Short mmCIF file of N, CA, C and O in Angstrom, two decimals:
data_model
loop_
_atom_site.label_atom_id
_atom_site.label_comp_id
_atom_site.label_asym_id
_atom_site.label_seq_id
_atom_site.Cartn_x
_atom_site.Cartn_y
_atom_site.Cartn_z
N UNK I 1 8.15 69.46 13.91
CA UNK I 1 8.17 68.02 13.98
C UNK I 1 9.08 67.48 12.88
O UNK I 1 9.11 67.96 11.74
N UNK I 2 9.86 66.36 13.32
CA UNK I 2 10.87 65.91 12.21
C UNK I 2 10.50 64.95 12.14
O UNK I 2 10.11 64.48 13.20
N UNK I 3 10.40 64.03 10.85
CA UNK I 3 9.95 62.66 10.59
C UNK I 3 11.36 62.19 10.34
O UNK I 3 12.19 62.70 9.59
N UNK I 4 11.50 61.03 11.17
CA UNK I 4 12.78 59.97 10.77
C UNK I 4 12.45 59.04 10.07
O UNK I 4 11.75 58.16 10.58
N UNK I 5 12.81 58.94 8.81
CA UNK I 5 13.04 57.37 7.71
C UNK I 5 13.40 56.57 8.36
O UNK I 5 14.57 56.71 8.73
N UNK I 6 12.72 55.41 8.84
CA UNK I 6 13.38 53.79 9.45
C UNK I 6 13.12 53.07 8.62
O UNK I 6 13.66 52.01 8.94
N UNK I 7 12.50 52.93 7.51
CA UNK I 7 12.01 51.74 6.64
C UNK I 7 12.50 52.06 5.39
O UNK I 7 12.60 53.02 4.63
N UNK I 8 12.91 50.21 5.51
CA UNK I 8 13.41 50.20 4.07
C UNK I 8 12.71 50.37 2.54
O UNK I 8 11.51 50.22 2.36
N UNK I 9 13.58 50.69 1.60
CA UNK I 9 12.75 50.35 0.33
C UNK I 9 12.10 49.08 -0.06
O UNK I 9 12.84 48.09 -0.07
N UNK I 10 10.90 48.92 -0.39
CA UNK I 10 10.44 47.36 -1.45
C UNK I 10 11.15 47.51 -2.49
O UNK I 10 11.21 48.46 -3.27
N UNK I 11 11.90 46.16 -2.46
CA UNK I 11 12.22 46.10 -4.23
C UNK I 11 11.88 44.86 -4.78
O UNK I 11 11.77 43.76 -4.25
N UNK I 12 11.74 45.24 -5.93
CA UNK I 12 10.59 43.78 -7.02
C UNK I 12 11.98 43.65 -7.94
O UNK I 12 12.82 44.46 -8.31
N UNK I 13 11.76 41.93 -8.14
CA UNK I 13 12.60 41.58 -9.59
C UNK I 13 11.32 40.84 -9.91
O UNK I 13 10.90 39.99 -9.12
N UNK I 14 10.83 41.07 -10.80
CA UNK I 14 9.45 40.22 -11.51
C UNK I 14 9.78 40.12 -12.71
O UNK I 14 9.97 40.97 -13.58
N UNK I 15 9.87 38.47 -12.70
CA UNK I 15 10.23 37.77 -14.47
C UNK I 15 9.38 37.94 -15.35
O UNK I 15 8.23 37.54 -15.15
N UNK I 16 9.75 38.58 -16.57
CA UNK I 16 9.34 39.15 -17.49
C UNK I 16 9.08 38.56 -18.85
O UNK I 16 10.01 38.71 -19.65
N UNK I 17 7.83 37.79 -19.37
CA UNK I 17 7.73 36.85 -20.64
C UNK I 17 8.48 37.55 -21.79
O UNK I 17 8.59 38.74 -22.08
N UNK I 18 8.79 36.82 -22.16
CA UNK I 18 8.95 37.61 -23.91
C UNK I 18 9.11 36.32 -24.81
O UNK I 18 9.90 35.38 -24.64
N UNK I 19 8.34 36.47 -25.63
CA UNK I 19 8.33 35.49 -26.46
C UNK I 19 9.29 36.08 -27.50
O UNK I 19 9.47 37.22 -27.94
N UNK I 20 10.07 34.38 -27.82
CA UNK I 20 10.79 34.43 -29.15
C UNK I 20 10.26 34.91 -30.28
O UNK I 20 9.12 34.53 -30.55
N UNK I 21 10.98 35.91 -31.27
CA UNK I 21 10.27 35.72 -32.61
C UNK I 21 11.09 34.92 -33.81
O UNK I 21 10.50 34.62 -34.85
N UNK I 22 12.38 34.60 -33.61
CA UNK I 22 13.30 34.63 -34.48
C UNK I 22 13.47 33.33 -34.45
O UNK I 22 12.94 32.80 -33.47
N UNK I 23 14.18 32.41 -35.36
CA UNK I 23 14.62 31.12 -35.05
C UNK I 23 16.43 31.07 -33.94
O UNK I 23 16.87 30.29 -33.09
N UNK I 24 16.92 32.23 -34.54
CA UNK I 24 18.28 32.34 -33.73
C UNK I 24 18.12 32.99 -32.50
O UNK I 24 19.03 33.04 -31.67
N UNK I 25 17.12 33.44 -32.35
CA UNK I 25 16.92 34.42 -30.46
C UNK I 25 18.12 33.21 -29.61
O UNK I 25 18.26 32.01 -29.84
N UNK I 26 18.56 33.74 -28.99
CA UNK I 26 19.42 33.09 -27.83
C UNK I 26 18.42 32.93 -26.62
O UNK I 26 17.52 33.70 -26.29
N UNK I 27 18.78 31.82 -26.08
CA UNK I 27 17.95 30.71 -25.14
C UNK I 27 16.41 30.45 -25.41
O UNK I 27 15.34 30.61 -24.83
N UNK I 28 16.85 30.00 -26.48
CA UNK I 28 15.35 29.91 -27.08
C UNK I 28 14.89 28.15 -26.54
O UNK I 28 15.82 27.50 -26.08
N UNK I 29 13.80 27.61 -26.60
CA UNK I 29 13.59 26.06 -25.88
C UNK I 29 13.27 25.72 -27.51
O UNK I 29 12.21 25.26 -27.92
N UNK I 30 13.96 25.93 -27.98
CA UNK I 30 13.97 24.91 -29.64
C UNK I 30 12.69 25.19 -30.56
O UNK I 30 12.72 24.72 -31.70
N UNK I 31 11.43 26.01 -30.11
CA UNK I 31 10.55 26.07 -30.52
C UNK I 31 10.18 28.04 -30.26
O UNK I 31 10.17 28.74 -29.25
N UNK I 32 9.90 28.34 -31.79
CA UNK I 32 9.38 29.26 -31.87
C UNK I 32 8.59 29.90 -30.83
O UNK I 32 8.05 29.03 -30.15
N UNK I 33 8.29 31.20 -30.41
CA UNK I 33 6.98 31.08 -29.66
C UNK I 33 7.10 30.99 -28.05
O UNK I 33 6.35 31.54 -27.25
N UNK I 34 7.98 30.34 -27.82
CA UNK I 34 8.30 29.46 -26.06
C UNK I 34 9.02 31.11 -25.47
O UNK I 34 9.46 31.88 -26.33
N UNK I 35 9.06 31.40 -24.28
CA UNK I 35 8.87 32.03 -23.27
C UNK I 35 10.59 31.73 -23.60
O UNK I 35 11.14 30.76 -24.13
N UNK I 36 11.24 33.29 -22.93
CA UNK I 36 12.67 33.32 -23.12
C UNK I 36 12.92 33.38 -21.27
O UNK I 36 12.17 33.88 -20.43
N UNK I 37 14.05 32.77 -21.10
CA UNK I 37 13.96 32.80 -19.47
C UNK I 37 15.30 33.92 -18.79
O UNK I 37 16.39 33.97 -19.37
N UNK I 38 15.12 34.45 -17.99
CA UNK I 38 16.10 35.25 -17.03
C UNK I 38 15.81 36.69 -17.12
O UNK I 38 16.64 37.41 -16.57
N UNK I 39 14.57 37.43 -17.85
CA UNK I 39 14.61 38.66 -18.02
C UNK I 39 13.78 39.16 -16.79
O UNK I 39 12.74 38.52 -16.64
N UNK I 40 14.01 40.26 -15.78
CA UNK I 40 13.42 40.98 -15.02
C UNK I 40 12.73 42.14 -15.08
O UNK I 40 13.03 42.86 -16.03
N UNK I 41 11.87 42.55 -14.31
CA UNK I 41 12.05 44.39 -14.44
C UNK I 41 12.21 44.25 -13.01
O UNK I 41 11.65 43.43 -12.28
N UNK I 42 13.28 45.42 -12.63
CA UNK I 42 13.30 45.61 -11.42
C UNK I 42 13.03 47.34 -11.02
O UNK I 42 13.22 48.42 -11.58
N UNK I 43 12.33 46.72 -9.32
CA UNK I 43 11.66 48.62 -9.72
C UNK I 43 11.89 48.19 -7.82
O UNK I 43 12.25 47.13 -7.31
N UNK I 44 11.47 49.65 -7.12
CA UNK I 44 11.26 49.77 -6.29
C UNK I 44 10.56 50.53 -5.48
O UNK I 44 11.06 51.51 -6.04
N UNK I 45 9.70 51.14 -4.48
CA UNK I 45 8.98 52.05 -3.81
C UNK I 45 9.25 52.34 -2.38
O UNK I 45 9.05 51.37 -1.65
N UNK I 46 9.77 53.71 -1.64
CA UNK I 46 9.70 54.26 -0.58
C UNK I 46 8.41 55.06 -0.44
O UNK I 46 7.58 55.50 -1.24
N UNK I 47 8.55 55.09 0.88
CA UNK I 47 7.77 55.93 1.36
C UNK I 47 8.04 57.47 2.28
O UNK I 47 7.20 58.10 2.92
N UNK I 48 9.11 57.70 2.15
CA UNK I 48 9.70 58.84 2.21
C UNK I 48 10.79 59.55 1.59
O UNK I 48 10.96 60.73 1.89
N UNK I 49 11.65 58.90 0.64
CA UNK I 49 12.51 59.52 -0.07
C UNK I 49 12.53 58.72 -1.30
O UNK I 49 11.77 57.95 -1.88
N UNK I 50 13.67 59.21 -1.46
CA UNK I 50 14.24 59.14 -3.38
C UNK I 50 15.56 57.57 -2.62
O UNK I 50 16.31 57.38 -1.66
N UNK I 51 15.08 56.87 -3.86
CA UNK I 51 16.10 55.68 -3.72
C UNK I 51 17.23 55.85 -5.06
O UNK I 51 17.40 56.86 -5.75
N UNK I 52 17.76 54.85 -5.12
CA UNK I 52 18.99 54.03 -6.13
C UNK I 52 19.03 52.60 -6.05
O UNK I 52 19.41 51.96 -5.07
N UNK I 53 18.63 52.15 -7.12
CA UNK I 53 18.36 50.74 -7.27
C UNK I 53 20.12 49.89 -8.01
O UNK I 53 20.79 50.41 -8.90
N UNK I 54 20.36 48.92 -7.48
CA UNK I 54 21.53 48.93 -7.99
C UNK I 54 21.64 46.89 -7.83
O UNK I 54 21.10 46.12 -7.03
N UNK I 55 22.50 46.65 -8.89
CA UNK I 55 22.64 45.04 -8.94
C UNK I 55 23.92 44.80 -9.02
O UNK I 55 24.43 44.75 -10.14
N UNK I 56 24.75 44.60 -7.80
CA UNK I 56 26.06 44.68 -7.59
C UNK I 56 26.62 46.21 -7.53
O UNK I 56 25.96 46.92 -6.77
N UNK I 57 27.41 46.68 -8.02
CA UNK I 57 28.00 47.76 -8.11
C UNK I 57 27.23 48.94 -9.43
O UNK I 57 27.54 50.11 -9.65
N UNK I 58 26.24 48.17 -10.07
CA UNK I 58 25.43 48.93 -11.39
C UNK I 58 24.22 49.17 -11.26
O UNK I 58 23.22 48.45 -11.29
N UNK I 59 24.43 50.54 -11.08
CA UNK I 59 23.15 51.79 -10.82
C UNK I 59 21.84 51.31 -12.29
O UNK I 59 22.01 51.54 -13.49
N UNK I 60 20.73 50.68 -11.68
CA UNK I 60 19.78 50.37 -12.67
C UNK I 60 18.37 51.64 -12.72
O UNK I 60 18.00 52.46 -11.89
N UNK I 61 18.05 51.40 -13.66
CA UNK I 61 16.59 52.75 -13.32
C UNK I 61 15.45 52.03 -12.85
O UNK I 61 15.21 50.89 -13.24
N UNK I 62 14.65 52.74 -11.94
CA UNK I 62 13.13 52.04 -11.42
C UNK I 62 13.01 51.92 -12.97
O UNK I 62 13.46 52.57 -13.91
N UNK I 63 11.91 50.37 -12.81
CA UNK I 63 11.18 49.98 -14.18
C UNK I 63 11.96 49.27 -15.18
O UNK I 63 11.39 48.85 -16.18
N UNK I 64 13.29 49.07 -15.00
CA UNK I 64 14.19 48.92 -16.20
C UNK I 64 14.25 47.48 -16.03
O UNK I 64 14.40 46.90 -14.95
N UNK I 65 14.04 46.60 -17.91
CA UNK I 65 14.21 45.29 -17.58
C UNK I 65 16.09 45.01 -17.71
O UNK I 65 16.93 45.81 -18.12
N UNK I 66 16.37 43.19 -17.03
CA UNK I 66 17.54 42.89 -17.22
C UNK I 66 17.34 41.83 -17.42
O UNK I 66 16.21 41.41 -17.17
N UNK I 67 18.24 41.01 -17.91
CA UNK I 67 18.40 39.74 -18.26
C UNK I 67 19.89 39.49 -17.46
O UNK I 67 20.96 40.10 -17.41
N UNK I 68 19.25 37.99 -16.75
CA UNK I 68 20.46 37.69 -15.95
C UNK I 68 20.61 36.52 -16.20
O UNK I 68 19.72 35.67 -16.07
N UNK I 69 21.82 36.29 -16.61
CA UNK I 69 22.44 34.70 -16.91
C UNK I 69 23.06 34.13 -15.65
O UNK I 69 23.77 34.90 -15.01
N UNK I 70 22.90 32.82 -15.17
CA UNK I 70 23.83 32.30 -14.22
C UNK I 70 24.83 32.19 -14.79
O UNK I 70 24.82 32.20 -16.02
N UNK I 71 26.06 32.03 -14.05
CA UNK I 71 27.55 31.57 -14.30
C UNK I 71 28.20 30.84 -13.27
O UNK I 71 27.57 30.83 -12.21
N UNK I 72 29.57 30.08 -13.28
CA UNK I 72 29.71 29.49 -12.63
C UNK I 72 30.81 30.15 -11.43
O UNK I 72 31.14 29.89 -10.27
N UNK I 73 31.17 31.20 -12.52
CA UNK I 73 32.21 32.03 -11.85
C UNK I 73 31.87 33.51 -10.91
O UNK I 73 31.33 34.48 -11.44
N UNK I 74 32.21 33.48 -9.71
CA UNK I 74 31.63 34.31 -8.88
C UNK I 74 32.11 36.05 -9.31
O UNK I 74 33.20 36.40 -9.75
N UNK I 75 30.64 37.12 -8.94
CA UNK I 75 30.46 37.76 -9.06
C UNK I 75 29.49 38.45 -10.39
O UNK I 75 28.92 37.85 -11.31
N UNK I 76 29.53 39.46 -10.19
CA UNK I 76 28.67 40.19 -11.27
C UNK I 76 29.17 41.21 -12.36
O UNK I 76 29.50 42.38 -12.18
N UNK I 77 29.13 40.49 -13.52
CA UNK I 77 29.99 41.03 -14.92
C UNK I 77 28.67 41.68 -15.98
O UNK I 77 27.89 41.00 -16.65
N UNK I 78 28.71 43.19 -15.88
CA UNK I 78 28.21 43.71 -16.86
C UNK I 78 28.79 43.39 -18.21
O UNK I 78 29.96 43.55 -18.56
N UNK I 79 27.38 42.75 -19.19
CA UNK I 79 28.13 42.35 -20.50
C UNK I 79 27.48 43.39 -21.82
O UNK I 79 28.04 43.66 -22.88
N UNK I 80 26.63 43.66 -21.52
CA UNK I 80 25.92 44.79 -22.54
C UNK I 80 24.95 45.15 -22.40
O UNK I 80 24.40 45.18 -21.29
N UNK I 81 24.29 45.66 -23.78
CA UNK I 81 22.84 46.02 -23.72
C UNK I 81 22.28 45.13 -25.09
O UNK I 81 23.16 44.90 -25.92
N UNK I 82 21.34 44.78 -25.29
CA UNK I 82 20.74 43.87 -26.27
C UNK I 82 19.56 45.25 -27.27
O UNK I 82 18.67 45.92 -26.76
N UNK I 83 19.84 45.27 -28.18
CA UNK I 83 18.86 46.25 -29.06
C UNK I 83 17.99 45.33 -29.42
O UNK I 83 18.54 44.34 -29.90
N UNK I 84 16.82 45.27 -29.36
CA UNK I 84 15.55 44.56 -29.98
C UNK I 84 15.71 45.01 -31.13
O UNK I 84 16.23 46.09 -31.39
N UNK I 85 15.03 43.75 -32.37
CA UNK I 85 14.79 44.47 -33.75
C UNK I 85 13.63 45.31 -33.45
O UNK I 85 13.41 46.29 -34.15
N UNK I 86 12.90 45.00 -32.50
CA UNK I 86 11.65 45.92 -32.25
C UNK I 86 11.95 47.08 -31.74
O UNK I 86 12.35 47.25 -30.59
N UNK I 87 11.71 48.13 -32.75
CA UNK I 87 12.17 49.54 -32.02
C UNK I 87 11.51 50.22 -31.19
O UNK I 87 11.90 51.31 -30.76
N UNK I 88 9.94 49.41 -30.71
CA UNK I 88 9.14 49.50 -29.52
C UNK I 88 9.61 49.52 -28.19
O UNK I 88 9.45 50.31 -27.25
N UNK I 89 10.38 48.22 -28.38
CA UNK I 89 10.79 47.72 -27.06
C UNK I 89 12.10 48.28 -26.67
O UNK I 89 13.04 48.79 -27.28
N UNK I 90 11.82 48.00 -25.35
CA UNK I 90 13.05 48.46 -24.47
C UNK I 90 14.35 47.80 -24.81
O UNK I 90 14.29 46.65 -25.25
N UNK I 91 15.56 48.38 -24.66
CA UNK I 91 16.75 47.85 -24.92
C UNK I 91 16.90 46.97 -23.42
O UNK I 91 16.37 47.32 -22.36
N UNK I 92 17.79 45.73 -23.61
CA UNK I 92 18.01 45.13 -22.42
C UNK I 92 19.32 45.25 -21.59
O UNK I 92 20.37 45.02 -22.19
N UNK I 93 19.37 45.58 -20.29
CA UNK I 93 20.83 45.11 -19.66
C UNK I 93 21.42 43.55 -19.54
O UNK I 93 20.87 42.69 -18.86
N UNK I 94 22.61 43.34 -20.29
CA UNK I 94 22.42 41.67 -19.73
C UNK I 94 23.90 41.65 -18.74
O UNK I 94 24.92 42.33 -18.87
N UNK I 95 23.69 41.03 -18.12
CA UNK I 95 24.84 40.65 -16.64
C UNK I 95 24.88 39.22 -16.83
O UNK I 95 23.99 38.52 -17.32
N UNK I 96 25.93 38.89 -16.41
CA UNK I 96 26.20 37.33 -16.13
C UNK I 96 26.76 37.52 -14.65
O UNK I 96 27.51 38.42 -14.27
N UNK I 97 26.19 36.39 -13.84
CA UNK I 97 25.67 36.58 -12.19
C UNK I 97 26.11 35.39 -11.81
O UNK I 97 25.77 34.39 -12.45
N UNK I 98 26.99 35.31 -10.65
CA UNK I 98 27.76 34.25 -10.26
C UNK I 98 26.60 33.51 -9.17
O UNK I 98 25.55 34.14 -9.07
N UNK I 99 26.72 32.37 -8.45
CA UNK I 99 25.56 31.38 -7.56
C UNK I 99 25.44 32.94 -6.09
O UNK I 99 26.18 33.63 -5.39
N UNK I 100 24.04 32.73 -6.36
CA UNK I 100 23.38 33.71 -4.99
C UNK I 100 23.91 35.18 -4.93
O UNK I 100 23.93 35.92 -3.94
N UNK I 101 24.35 35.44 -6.25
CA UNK I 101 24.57 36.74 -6.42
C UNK I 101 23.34 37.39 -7.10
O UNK I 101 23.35 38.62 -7.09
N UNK I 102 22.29 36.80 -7.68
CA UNK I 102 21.04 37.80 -8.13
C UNK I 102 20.70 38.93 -7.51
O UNK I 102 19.50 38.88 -7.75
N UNK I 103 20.84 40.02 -6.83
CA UNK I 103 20.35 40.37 -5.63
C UNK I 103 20.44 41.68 -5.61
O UNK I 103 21.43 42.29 -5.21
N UNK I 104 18.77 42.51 -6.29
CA UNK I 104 18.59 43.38 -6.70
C UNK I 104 18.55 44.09 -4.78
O UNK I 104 18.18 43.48 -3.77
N UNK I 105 19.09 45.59 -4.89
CA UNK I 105 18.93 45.93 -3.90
C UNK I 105 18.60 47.81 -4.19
O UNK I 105 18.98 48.56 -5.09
N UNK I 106 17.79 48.02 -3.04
CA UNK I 106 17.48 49.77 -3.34
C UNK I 106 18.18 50.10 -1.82
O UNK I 106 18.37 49.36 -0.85
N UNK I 107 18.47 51.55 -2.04
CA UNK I 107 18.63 52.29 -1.10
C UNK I 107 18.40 53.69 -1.16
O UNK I 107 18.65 54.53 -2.02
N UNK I 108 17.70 53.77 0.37
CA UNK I 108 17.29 55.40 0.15
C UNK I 108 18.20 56.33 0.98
O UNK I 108 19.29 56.04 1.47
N UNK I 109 17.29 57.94 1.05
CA UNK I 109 18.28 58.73 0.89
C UNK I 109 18.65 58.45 2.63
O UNK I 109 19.78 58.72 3.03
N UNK I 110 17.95 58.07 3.27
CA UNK I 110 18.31 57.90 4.76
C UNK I 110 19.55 56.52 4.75
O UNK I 110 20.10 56.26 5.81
N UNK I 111 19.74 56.08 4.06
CA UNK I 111 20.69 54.77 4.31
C UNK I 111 20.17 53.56 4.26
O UNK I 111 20.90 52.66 3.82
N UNK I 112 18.69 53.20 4.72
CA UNK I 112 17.80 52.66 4.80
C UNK I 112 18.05 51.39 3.40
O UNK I 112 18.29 51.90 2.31
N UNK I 113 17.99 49.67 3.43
CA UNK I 113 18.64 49.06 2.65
C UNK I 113 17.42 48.18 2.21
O UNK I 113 16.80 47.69 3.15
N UNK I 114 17.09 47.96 1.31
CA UNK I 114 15.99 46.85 1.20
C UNK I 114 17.08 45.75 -0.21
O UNK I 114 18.05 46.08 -0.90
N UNK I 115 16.52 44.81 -0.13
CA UNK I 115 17.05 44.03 -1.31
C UNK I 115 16.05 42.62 -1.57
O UNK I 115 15.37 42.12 -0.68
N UNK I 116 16.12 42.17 -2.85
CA UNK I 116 15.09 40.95 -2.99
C UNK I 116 16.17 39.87 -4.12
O UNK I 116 17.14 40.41 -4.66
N UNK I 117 15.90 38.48 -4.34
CA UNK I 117 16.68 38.04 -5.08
C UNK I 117 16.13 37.60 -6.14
O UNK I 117 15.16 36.85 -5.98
N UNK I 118 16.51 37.89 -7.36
CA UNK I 118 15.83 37.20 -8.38
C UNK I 118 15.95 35.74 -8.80
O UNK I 118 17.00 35.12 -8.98
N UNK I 119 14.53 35.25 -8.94
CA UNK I 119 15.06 34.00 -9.26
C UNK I 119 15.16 33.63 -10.55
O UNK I 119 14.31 33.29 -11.38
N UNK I 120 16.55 33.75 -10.58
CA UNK I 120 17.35 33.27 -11.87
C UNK I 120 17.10 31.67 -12.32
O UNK I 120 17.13 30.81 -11.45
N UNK I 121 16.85 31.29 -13.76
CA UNK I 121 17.18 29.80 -13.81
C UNK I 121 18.91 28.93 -13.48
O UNK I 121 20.11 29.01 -13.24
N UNK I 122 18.29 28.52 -13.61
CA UNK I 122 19.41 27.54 -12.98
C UNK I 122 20.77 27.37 -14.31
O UNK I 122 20.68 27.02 -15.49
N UNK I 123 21.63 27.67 -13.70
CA UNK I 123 22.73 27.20 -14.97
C UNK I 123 22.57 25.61 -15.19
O UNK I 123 22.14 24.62 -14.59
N UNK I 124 23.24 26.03 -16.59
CA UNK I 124 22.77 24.39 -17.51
C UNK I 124 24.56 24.05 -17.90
O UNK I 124 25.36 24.62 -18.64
N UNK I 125 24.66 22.73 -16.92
CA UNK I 125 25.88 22.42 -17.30
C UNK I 125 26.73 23.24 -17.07
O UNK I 125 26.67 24.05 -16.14
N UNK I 126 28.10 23.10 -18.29
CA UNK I 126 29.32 23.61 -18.51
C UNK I 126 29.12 24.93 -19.02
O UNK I 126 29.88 25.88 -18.85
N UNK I 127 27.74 24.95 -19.86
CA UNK I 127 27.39 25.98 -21.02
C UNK I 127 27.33 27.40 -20.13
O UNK I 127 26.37 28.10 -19.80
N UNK I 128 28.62 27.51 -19.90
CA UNK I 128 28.65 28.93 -19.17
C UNK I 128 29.10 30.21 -20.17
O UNK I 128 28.51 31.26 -19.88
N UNK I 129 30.08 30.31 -21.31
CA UNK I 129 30.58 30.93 -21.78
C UNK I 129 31.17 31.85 -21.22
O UNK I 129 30.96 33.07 -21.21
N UNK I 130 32.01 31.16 -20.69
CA UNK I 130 33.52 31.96 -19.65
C UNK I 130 34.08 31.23 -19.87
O UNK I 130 33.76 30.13 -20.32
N UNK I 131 35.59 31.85 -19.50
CA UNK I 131 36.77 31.16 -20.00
C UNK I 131 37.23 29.53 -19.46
O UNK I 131 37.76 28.59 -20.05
N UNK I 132 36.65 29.76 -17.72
CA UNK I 132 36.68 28.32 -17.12
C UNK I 132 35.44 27.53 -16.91
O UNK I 132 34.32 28.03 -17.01
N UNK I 133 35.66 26.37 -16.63
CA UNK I 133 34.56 25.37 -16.49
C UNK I 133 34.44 24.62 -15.41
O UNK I 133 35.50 24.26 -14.89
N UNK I 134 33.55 24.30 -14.96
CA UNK I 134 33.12 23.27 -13.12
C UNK I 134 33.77 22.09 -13.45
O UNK I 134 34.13 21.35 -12.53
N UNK I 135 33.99 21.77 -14.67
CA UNK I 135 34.25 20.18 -14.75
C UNK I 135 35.42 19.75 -14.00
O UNK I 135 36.53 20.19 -14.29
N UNK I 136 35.28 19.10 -13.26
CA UNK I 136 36.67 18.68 -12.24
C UNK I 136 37.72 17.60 -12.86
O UNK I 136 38.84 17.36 -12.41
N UNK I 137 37.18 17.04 -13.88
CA UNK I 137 38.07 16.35 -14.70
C UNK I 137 39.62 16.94 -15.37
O UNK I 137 39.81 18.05 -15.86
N UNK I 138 40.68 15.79 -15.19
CA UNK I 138 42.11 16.94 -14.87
C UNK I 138 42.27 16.36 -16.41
O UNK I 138 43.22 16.72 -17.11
#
């Protein structure tokens, strides 16, 4: 008897708290303490094979958190890894993610495609830190 794989992988992006400790943490809401926004863990589960979890073209590990920035400019730009002063914690992937590009996806060994989108916050303004800007003003 041969079992055929038809089903796709589940994949999770589940936003991940982390509280600020620092006064300089980046995207901090002005107050110590406050919840940092865009970090994920993304993981996934089959039920018959071995997957590859991947966010654009970058092979991520089940379990691994990311931090995803919106941008205004399309596509998906690996920008580093973030070292915590906490040598507990996990190091972070951070990406900057162009509109409706969040879009964690697994695939298993049959071909089989699952994908979910994270919901990213919303870009703020101009404050993209890329070279261009939305502002339509000439």
């Amino acid at each position: 008897m041969t079992v055929r794989d038809t089903t796709a992988p589940t994949v999770y992006c589940v936003p991940v708290p982390r509280v600020r400790k620092w006064h300089h943490d980046e995207d901090r809401d002005d107050e110590k303490g406050k919840l940092k926004q865009g970090l994920f863990r993304v993981s996934a589960k089959d039920i018959c094979s071995a997957y590859t979890i991947t966010l654009g073209g970058n092979v991520l590990v089940d379990g691994e958190i990311i931090k995803i920035k919106p941008t205004a400019r399309p596509g998906i730009r690996l920008v580093g890894r973030d070292d915590d002063d906490d040598d507990r914690a996990p190091s972070i992937t951070r990406f900057r993610v162009g509109p409706g590009e969040a879009v964690i996806t697994a695939t298993d060994a049959a071909g089989n495609i699952g994908s979910v989108a994270c919901p990213v916050p919303q870009r703020q303004g101009d404050n993209d830190d890329d070279d261009r800007h939305d502002s339509t003003e000439k």
